[in-house]
C-alpha atoms as one frame of an Amber mdcrd trajectory, in Angstrom:
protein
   0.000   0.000   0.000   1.050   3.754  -0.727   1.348   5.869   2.860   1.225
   9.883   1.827   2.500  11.479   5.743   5.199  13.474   6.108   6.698  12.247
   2.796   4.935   9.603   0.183   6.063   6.003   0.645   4.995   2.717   1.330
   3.493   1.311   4.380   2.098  -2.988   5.160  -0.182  -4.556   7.175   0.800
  -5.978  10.404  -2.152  -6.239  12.709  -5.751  -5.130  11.694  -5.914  -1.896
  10.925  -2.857  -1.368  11.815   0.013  -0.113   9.677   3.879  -0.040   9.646
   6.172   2.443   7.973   9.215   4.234   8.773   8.730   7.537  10.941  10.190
   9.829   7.729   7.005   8.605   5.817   4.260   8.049   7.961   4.870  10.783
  10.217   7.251  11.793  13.688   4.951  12.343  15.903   2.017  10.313  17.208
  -1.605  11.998  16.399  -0.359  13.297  12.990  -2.711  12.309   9.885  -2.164
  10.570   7.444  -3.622   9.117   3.672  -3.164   5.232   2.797  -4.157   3.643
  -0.489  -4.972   0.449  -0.523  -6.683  -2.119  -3.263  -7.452   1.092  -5.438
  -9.352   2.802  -1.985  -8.142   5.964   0.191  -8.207   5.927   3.767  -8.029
   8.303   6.710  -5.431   7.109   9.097  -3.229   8.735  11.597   0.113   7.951
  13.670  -0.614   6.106  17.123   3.668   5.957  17.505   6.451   6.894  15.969
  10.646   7.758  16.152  11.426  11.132  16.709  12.810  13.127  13.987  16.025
  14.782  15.432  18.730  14.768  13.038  21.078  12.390  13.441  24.949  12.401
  12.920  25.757  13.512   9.495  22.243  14.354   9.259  22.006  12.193   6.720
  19.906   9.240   7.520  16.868  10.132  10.320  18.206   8.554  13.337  17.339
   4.473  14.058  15.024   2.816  14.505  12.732   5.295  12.270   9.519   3.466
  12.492   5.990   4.690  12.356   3.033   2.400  13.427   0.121   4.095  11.615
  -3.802   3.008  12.779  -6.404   3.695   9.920  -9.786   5.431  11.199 -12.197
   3.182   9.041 -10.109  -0.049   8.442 -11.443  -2.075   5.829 -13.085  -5.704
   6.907 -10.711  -8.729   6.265  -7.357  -7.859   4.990  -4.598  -9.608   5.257
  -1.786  -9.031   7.239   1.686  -9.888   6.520   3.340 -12.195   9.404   6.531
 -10.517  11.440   9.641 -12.890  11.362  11.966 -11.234  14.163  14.791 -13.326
  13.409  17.746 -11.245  11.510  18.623 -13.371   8.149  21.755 -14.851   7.751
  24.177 -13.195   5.353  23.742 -14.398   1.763  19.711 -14.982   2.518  17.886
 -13.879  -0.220  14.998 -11.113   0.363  12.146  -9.193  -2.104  11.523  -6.180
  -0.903   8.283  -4.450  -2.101   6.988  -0.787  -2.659   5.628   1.800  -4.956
   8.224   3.645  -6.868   7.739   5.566 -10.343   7.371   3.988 -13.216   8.362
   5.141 -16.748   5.952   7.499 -16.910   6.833  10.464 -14.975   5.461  11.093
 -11.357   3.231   7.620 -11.683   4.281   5.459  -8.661   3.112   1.594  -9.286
   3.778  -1.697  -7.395   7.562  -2.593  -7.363   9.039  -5.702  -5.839  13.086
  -5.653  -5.990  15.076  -8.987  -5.516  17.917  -8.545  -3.104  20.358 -10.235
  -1.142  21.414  -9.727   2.781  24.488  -8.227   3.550  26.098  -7.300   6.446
  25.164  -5.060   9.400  25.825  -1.286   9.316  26.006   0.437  12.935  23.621
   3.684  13.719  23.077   5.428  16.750  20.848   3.283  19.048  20.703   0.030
  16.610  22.179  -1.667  13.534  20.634  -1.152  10.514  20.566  -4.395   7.885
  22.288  -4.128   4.738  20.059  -5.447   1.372  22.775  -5.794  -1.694  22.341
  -6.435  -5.109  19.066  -4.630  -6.420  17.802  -1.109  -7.155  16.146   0.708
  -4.129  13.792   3.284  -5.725  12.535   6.462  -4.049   9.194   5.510  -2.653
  10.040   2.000  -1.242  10.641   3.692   1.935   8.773   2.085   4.565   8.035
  -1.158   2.270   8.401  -4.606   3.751  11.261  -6.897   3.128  10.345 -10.681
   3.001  12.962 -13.137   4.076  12.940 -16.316   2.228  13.721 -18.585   4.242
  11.784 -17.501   7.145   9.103 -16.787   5.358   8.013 -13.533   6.821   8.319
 -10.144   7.167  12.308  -9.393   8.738  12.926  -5.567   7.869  11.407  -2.332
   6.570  13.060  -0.406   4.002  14.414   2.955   4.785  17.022   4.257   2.094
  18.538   3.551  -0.944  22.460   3.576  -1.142  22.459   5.268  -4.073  19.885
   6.466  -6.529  19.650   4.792 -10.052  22.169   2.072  -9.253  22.023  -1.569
  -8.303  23.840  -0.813  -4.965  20.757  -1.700  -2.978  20.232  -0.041   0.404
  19.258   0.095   4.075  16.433  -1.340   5.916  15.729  -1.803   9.869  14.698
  -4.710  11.693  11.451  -5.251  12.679  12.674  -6.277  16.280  13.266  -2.328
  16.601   9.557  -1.786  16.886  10.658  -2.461  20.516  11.986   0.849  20.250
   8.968   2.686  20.001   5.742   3.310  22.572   5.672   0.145  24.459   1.949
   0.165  25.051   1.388   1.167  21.274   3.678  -2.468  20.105   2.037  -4.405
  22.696  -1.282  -3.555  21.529  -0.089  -4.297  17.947   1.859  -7.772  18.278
  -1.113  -9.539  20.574  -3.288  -8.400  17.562  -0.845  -9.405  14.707  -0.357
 -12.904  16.610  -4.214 -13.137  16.930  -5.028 -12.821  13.870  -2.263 -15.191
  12.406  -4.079 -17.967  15.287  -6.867 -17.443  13.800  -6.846 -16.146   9.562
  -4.332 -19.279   8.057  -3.688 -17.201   4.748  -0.221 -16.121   5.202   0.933
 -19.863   6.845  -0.617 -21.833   3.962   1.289 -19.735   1.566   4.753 -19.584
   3.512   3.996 -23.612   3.757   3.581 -24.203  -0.051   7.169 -22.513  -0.341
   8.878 -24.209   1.868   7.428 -27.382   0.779   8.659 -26.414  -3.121  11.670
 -25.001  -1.703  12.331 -28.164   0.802   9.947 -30.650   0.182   8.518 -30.380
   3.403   7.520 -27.891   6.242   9.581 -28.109   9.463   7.662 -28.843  12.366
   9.495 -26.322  14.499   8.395 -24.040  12.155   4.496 -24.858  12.765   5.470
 -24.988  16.666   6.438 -21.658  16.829   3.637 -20.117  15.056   1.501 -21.817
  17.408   3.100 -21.266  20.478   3.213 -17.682  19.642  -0.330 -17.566  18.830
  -0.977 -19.429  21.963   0.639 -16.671  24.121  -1.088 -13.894  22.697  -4.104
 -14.966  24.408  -2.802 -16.340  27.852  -4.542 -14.558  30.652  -2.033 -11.719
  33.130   0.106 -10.212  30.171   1.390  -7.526  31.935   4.942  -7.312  32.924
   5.117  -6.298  36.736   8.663  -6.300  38.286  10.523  -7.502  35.178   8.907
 -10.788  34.442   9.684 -10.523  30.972  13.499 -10.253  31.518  13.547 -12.603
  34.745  11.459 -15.262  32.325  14.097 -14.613  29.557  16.733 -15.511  32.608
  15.278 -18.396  33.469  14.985 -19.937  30.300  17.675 -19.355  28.647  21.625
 -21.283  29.522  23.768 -20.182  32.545  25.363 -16.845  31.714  23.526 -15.748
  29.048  22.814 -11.747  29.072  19.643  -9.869  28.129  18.920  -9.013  24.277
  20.020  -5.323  23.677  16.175  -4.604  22.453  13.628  -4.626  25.701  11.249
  -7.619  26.082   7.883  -6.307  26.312   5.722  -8.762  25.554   6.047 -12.655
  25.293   6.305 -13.166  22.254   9.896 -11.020  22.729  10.864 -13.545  25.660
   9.845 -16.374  23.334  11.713 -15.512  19.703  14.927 -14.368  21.536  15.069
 -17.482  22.835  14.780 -18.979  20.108  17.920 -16.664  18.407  19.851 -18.728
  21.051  22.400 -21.372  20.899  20.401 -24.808  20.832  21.719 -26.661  23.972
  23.045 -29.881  24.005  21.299 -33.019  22.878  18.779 -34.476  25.560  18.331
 -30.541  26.979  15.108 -28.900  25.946  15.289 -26.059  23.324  15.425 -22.728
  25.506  11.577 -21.891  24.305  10.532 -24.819  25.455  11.217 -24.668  28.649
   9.873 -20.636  28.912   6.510 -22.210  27.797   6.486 -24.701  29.868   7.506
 -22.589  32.925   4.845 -20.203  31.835   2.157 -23.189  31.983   3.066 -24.185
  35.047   3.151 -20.775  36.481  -0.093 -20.082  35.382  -2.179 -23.428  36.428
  -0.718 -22.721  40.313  -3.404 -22.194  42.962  -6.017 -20.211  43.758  -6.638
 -19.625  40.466  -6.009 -23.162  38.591  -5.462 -23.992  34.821  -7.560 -21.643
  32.350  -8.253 -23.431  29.138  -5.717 -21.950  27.365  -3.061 -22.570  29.772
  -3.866 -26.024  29.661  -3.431 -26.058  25.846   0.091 -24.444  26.344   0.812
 -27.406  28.675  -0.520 -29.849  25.825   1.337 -28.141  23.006   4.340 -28.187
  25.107   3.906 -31.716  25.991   3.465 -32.780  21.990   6.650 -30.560  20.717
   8.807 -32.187  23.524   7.323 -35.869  22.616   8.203 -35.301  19.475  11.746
 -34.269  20.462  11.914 -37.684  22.106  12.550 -34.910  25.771   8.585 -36.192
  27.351  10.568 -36.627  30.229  12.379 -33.892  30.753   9.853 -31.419  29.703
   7.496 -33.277  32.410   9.814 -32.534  35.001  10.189 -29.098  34.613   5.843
 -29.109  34.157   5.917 -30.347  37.490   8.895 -27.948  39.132  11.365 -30.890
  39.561  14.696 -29.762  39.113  13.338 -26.199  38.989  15.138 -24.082  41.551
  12.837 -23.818  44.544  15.311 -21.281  46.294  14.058 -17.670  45.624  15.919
 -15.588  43.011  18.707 -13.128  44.418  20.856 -10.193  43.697  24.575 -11.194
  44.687  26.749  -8.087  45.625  30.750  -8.148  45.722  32.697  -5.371  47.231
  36.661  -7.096  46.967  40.346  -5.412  47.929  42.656  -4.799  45.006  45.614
  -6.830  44.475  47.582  -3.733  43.763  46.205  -1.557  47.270  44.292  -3.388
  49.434  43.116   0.678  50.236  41.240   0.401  46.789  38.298  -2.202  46.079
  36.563  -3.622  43.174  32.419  -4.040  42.988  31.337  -6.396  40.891  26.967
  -7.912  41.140  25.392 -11.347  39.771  21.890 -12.228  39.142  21.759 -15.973
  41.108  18.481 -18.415  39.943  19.395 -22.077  40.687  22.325 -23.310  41.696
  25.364 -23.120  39.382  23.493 -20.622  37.446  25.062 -17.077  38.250  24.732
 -14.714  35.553  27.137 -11.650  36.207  24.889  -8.442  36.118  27.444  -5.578
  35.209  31.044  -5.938  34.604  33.948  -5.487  37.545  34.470  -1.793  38.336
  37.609   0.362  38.656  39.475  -0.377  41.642  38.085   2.812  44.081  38.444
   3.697  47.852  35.553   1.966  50.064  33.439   4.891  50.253  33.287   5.158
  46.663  32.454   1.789  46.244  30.018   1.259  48.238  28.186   4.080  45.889
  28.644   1.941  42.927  27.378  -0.977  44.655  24.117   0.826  45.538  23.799
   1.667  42.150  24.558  -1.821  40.496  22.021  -3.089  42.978  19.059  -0.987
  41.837  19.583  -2.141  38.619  19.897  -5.579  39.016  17.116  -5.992  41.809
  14.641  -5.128  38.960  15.504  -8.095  36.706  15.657 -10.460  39.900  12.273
 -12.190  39.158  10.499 -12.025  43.009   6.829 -10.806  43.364   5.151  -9.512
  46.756   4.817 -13.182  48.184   8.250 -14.298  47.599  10.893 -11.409  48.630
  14.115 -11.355  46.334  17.688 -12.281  48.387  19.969  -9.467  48.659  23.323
 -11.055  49.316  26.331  -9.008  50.357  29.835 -10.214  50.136  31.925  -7.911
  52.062  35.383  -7.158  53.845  35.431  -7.095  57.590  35.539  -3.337  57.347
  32.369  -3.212  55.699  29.858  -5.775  56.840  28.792  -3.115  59.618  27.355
  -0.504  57.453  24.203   0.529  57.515  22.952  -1.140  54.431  19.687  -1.812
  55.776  18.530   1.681  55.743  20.077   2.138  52.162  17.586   4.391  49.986
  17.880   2.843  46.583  14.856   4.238  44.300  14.721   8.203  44.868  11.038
   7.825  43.563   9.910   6.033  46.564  11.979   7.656  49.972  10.040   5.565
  52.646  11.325   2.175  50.735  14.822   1.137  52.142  16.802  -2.101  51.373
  16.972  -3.641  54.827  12.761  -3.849  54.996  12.035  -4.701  51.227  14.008
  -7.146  50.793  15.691  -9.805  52.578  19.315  -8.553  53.118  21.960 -10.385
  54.532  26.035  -9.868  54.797  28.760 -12.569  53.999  32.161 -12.454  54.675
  34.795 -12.275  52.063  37.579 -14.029  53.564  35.918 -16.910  53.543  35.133
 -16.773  49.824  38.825 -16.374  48.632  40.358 -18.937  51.198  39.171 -22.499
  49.302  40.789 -23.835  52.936  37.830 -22.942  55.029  35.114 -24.365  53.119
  34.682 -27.929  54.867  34.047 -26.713  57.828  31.755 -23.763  56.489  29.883
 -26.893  54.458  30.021 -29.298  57.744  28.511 -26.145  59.929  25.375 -25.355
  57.540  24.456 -29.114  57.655  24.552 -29.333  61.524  21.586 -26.492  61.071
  19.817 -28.200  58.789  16.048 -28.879  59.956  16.762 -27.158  63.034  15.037
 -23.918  65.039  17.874 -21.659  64.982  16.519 -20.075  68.105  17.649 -23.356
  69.574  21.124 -23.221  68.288  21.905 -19.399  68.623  24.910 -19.354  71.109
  26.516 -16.425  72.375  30.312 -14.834  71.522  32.001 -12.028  73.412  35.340
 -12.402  73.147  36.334 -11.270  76.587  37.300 -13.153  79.922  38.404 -16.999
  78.598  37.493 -16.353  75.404  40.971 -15.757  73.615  41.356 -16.564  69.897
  43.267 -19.989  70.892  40.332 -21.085  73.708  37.765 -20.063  70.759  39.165
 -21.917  68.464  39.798 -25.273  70.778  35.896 -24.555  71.096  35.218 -24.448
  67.583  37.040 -27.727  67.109  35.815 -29.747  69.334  31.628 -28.842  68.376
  31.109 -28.763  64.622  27.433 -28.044  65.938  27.928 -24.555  67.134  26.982
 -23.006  63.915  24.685 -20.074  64.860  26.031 -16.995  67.025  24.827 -14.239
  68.940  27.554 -11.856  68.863  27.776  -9.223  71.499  28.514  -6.442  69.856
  29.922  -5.111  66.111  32.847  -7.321  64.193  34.373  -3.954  64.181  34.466
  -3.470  67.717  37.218  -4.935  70.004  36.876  -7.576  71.744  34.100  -9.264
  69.529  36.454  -8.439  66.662  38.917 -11.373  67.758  36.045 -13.811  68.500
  34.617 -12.963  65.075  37.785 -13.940  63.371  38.290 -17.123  64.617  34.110
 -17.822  64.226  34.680 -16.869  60.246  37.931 -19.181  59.756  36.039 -21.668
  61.620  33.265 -21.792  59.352  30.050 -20.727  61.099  27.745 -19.486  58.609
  25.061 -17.504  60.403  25.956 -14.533  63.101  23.566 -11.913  64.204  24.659
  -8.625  66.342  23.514  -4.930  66.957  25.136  -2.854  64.205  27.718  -0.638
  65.560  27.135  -2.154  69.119  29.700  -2.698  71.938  29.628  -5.318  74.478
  27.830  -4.631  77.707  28.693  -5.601  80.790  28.953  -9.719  81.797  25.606
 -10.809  83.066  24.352 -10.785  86.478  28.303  -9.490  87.004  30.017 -12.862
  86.188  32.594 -13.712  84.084  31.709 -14.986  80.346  33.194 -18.068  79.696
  33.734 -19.760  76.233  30.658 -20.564  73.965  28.576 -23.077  74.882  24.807
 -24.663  75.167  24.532 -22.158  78.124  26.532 -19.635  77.759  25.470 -15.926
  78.595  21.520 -16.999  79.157  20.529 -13.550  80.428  22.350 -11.571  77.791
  19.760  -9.265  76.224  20.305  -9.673  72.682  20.813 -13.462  73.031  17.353
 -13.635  74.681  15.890 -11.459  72.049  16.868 -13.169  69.104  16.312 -16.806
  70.359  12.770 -15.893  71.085  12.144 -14.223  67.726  13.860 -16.916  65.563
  12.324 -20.041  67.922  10.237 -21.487  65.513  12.495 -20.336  62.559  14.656
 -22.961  60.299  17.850 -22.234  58.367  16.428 -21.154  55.037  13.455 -18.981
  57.008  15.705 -16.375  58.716  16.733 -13.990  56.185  12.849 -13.529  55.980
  12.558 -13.816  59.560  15.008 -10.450  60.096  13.090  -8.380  57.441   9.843
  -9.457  59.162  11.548  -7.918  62.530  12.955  -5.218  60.598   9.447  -4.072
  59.631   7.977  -4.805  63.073  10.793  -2.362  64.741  10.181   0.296  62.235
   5.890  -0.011  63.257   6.973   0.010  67.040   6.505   4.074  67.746   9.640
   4.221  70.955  11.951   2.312  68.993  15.512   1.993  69.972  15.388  -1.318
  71.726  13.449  -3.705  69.401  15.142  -7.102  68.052  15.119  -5.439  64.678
  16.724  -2.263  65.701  19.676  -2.208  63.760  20.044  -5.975  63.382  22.890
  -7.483  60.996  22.678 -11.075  59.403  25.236 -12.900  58.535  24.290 -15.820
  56.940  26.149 -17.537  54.415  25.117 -20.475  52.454  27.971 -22.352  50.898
  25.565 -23.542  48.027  25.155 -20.066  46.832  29.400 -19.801  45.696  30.717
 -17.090  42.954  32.864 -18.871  40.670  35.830 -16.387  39.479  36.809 -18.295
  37.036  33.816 -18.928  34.669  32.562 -15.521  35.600  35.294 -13.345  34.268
  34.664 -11.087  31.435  35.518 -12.650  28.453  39.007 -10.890  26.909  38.218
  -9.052  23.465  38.995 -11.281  20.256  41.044  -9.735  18.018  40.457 -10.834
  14.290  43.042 -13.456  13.392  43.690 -13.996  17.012  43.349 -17.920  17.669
  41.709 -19.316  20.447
């Protein structure tokens, strides 16, 4: 169809009554009018979203993505619509791109379709545009569709020729870059382009008859995809609260693997950037596969139960894996079996330089089951501790919002920190400006971990042997006190330590920072107990009832006032429960109007899970490849 805007060009349709072109066409701004002619008929239409037109470097090309979704005010009743393929085709593919251009008759613009060939990608400001080679792009096929072959749909829009009159061919932009524009606008316009593909079979039964000429026979992963995609168009709770889009994407995809550079808005985005993956190894399910099936069992969970069409994801899942000969494993993850049960966290590093141990490095990774820690942002500078901390609140923001929790399952914040730093007040940290009465320590469950212990591969048996020995119990029970003053030197701690691989949880009397509880803290870290609790900034008080503290024990220090605090408020509370636990209490002190001598005044967590490891080595940032280098 011909699209007369803001310049005269060519438009398709993608949804019904719904229109793309590129923004110099159609029209820069949304709410602008415009005139389509289509099947020998004019129509009213006007711009619901569109690029803005500042000039770009060189000012010669408007700047990317240059799109224009254009809705017409009396559609016509059944056209078609062409099918979006957001896969970028491989070099060498061959395309048709299609427009009006003049014919031989002066200023008379007809139906043009120009054979071309992919080329390479050509870098603009905020995308890459894709290069077509080998054919003649005319003034006036601006805003035209380009048709991949071999995927059989719509991959590109044309946007300028290289050069006039030649065979040099020309630009176009992906169709992925509709991403780019009003979110709301593309949402509303890919659920209605996949609706109408579910349910009007034109375009598939042509695209099929190609392939089958072309191949002699239709892949079934092609048929899959149009009908998974169809399928999650009309699933019920679209929208994408808290990131569930990117945590989905996360999920689904292998260990390590970043976000897209476009945004995921919808699920179809989650879904065909998945599929741009890797495959996996044989006997793994395909990456999509397991986002639908995660997606089915997500939405059949209590109160609500199965709606009809999540049960047909769950069957269509079911039949692609049979087919795959992966029933079994695509069962499995139906049913949450090996399917992380732990809750999603943000993992923060703060780590001394190997140059100056004055400067420190901050690095964050997104954890989701175990051995799958995706870093978040890459290491920083090496700065002084003040200044790093700063970064770290920063990285944290970011990363908190792709974590994946929801309001009935609180996201892990886990800090991995030097002794100088596990006292700070990160609790109270205010890390969205927008909201001043949120703060770290009572949105989220926040806990500290100790560094040492993470670079010294020496400690770890014990720190493993100590988390089991809590294992099914009420860590109210186990919670022991530590002072480190009278008999309790660093050698008679340690003798302590040695002799009861059960003392695992400790009350400490005051801050790590502090001396004496500084010593005692030392020899609790290298000893491997994974789960401390003290006053931030606290020092220790005098012994109770004016007797001596001995070393730790079953007994020891009954009538110390934190100790009897937190043993009654973590009674009934098992290992995994107490980083919730302490944000519960955190809330309850902030509700209590005197304050100042509530449990959750100030309280500090350490509690460190050996399970939940960084791995330096797989998680370093790859080095750049130079071309030629080999590997």
């Amino acid at each position: 169809m011909s699209v007369d805007g803001a310049t005269e060009g060519t438009g398709f349709f993608v949804a019904p009554g719904f229109i793309v072109s590129c923004a110099h066409v159609a029209g820069t701004e949304a709410g602008l009018r415009a005139r389509v002619r289509w099947s020998g008929q004019d129509y009213e239409a006007v711009v619901r979203a569109a690029s803005p037109d500042t000039v770009g470097p060189g000012g010669m090309l408007y700047p990317f993505p240059d799109l224009a979704v254009v809705e017409l005010i009396d559609p016509p009743d059944g056209h078609p619509c062409v099918w979006l393929d957001m896969a970028r085709p491989e070099q060498g593919s061959a395309l048709t791109a299609v427009g009006f251009a003049d014919t031989l008759e002066a200023h008379v613009a007809a139906p043009r379709r120009v054979m071309l060939t992919s080329g390479g990608r050509t870098a603009q400001a905020g995308g890459q545009l894709l290069e077509l080679v080998a054919g003649e792009i005319n003034p006036g096929l601006s805003g035209g569709p380009v048709l991949d072959h071999a995927g059989a749909g719509v991959c590109a829009v044309v946007k300028a020729t290289r050069l006039e009159d030649t065979t040099m061919g020309g630009f176009a932009v992906p169709v992925e870059a509709l991403r780019l524009i009003d979110p709301e606008v593309y949402r509303t316009v890919i659920e209605r382009h996949d609706r109408f593909h579910r349910a009007d079979s034109r375009w598939h039964m042509l695209s099929d008859r190609v392939e089958q000429d072309r191949l002699g026979e239709v892949s079934c992963e092609r048929a899959d995809d149009r009908d998974f995609l169809g399928l999650l168009s009309e699933l019920p709770d679209a929208s994408d609260t808290g990131g569930a889009h990117p945590a989905a994407f996360l999920a689904a995809a292998a260990p390590g693997t970043p976000l897209p550079e476009q945004p995921l808005l919808t699920r179809r985005d989650v879904y065909t950037e998945l599929t741009a993956l890797l495959a996996p190894p044989p006997g793994e399910l395909p990456h999509e596969l397991v986002y639908c099936a995660d997606l089915a069992r997500g939405l059949s969970r209590p109160p609500a139960g199965p709606s009809d069409k999540a049960t047909e994801l769950r069957d269509r899942v079911l039949l692609a894996a049979g087919r795959l000969e992966l029933g079994d494993a695509v069962r499995s993850r139906l049913a949450g079996d090996g399917v992380p049960v732990r809750r999603p966290s943000v993992i923060g590093l703060v780590r001394h330089s190997l140059r100056d141990r004055s400067l420190y490095h901050v690095m964050v990774w997104r954890y989701r089951p175990p051995r799958d820690i995706a870093p978040g942002e890459q290491e920083s500078a090496a700065v002084p501790l003040r200044e790093a901390l700063v970064l770290l609140s920063g990285m944290l923001a970011r990363q908190i919002d792709l974590m994946g929790d929801s309001p009935t399952r609180r996201g892990l914040i886990e800090l991995i920190l030097p002794r100088e730093a596990v006292d700070e007040d990160f609790a109270a940290w205010k890390l969205w400006p927008d909201i001043a009465y949120w703060s770290l320590g009572r949105k989220y469950d926040l806990v500290v971990r100790p560094l040492e212990r993470h670079e010294a591969p020496r400690l770890r048996a014990a720190w493993e042997e100590r988390w089991r020995h809590l294992e099914g119990k009420r860590v109210g029970e186990a919670l022991v006190c530590v002072c480190g003053r009278d008999r309790q030197s660093q050698a008679a701690l340690d003798a302590t330590f040695n002799n009861d691989p059960a003392l695992a949880a400790l009350s400490l009397a005051g801050s790590p920072r502090r001396s004496p509880v500084a010593d005692a803290y030392t020899v609790a870290l290298t000893s491997g107990v994974p789960m401390m609790l003290w006053r931030r900034d606290s020092a220790p008080g005098p012994p109770s009832g004016g007797r001596a503290c001995g070393i730790p024990g079953r007994e020891a220090c009954p009538h110390s006032e934190f100790l009897t605090q937190a043993r009654g408020s973590l009674s009934d509370t098992l290992r995994e429960d107490v980083p919730d636990r302490i944000c519960e209490l955190r809330n309850a002190a902030e509700m209590e109007a005197e304050g100042g001598d509530h449990i959750g005044e100030q309280v500090v967590l350490l509690w460190d899970d050996p399970s939940r490891r960084i791995s330096h080595k797989p998680l370093a940032p790859p080095a750049p490849f130079e071309e030629g280098q080999t590997r």
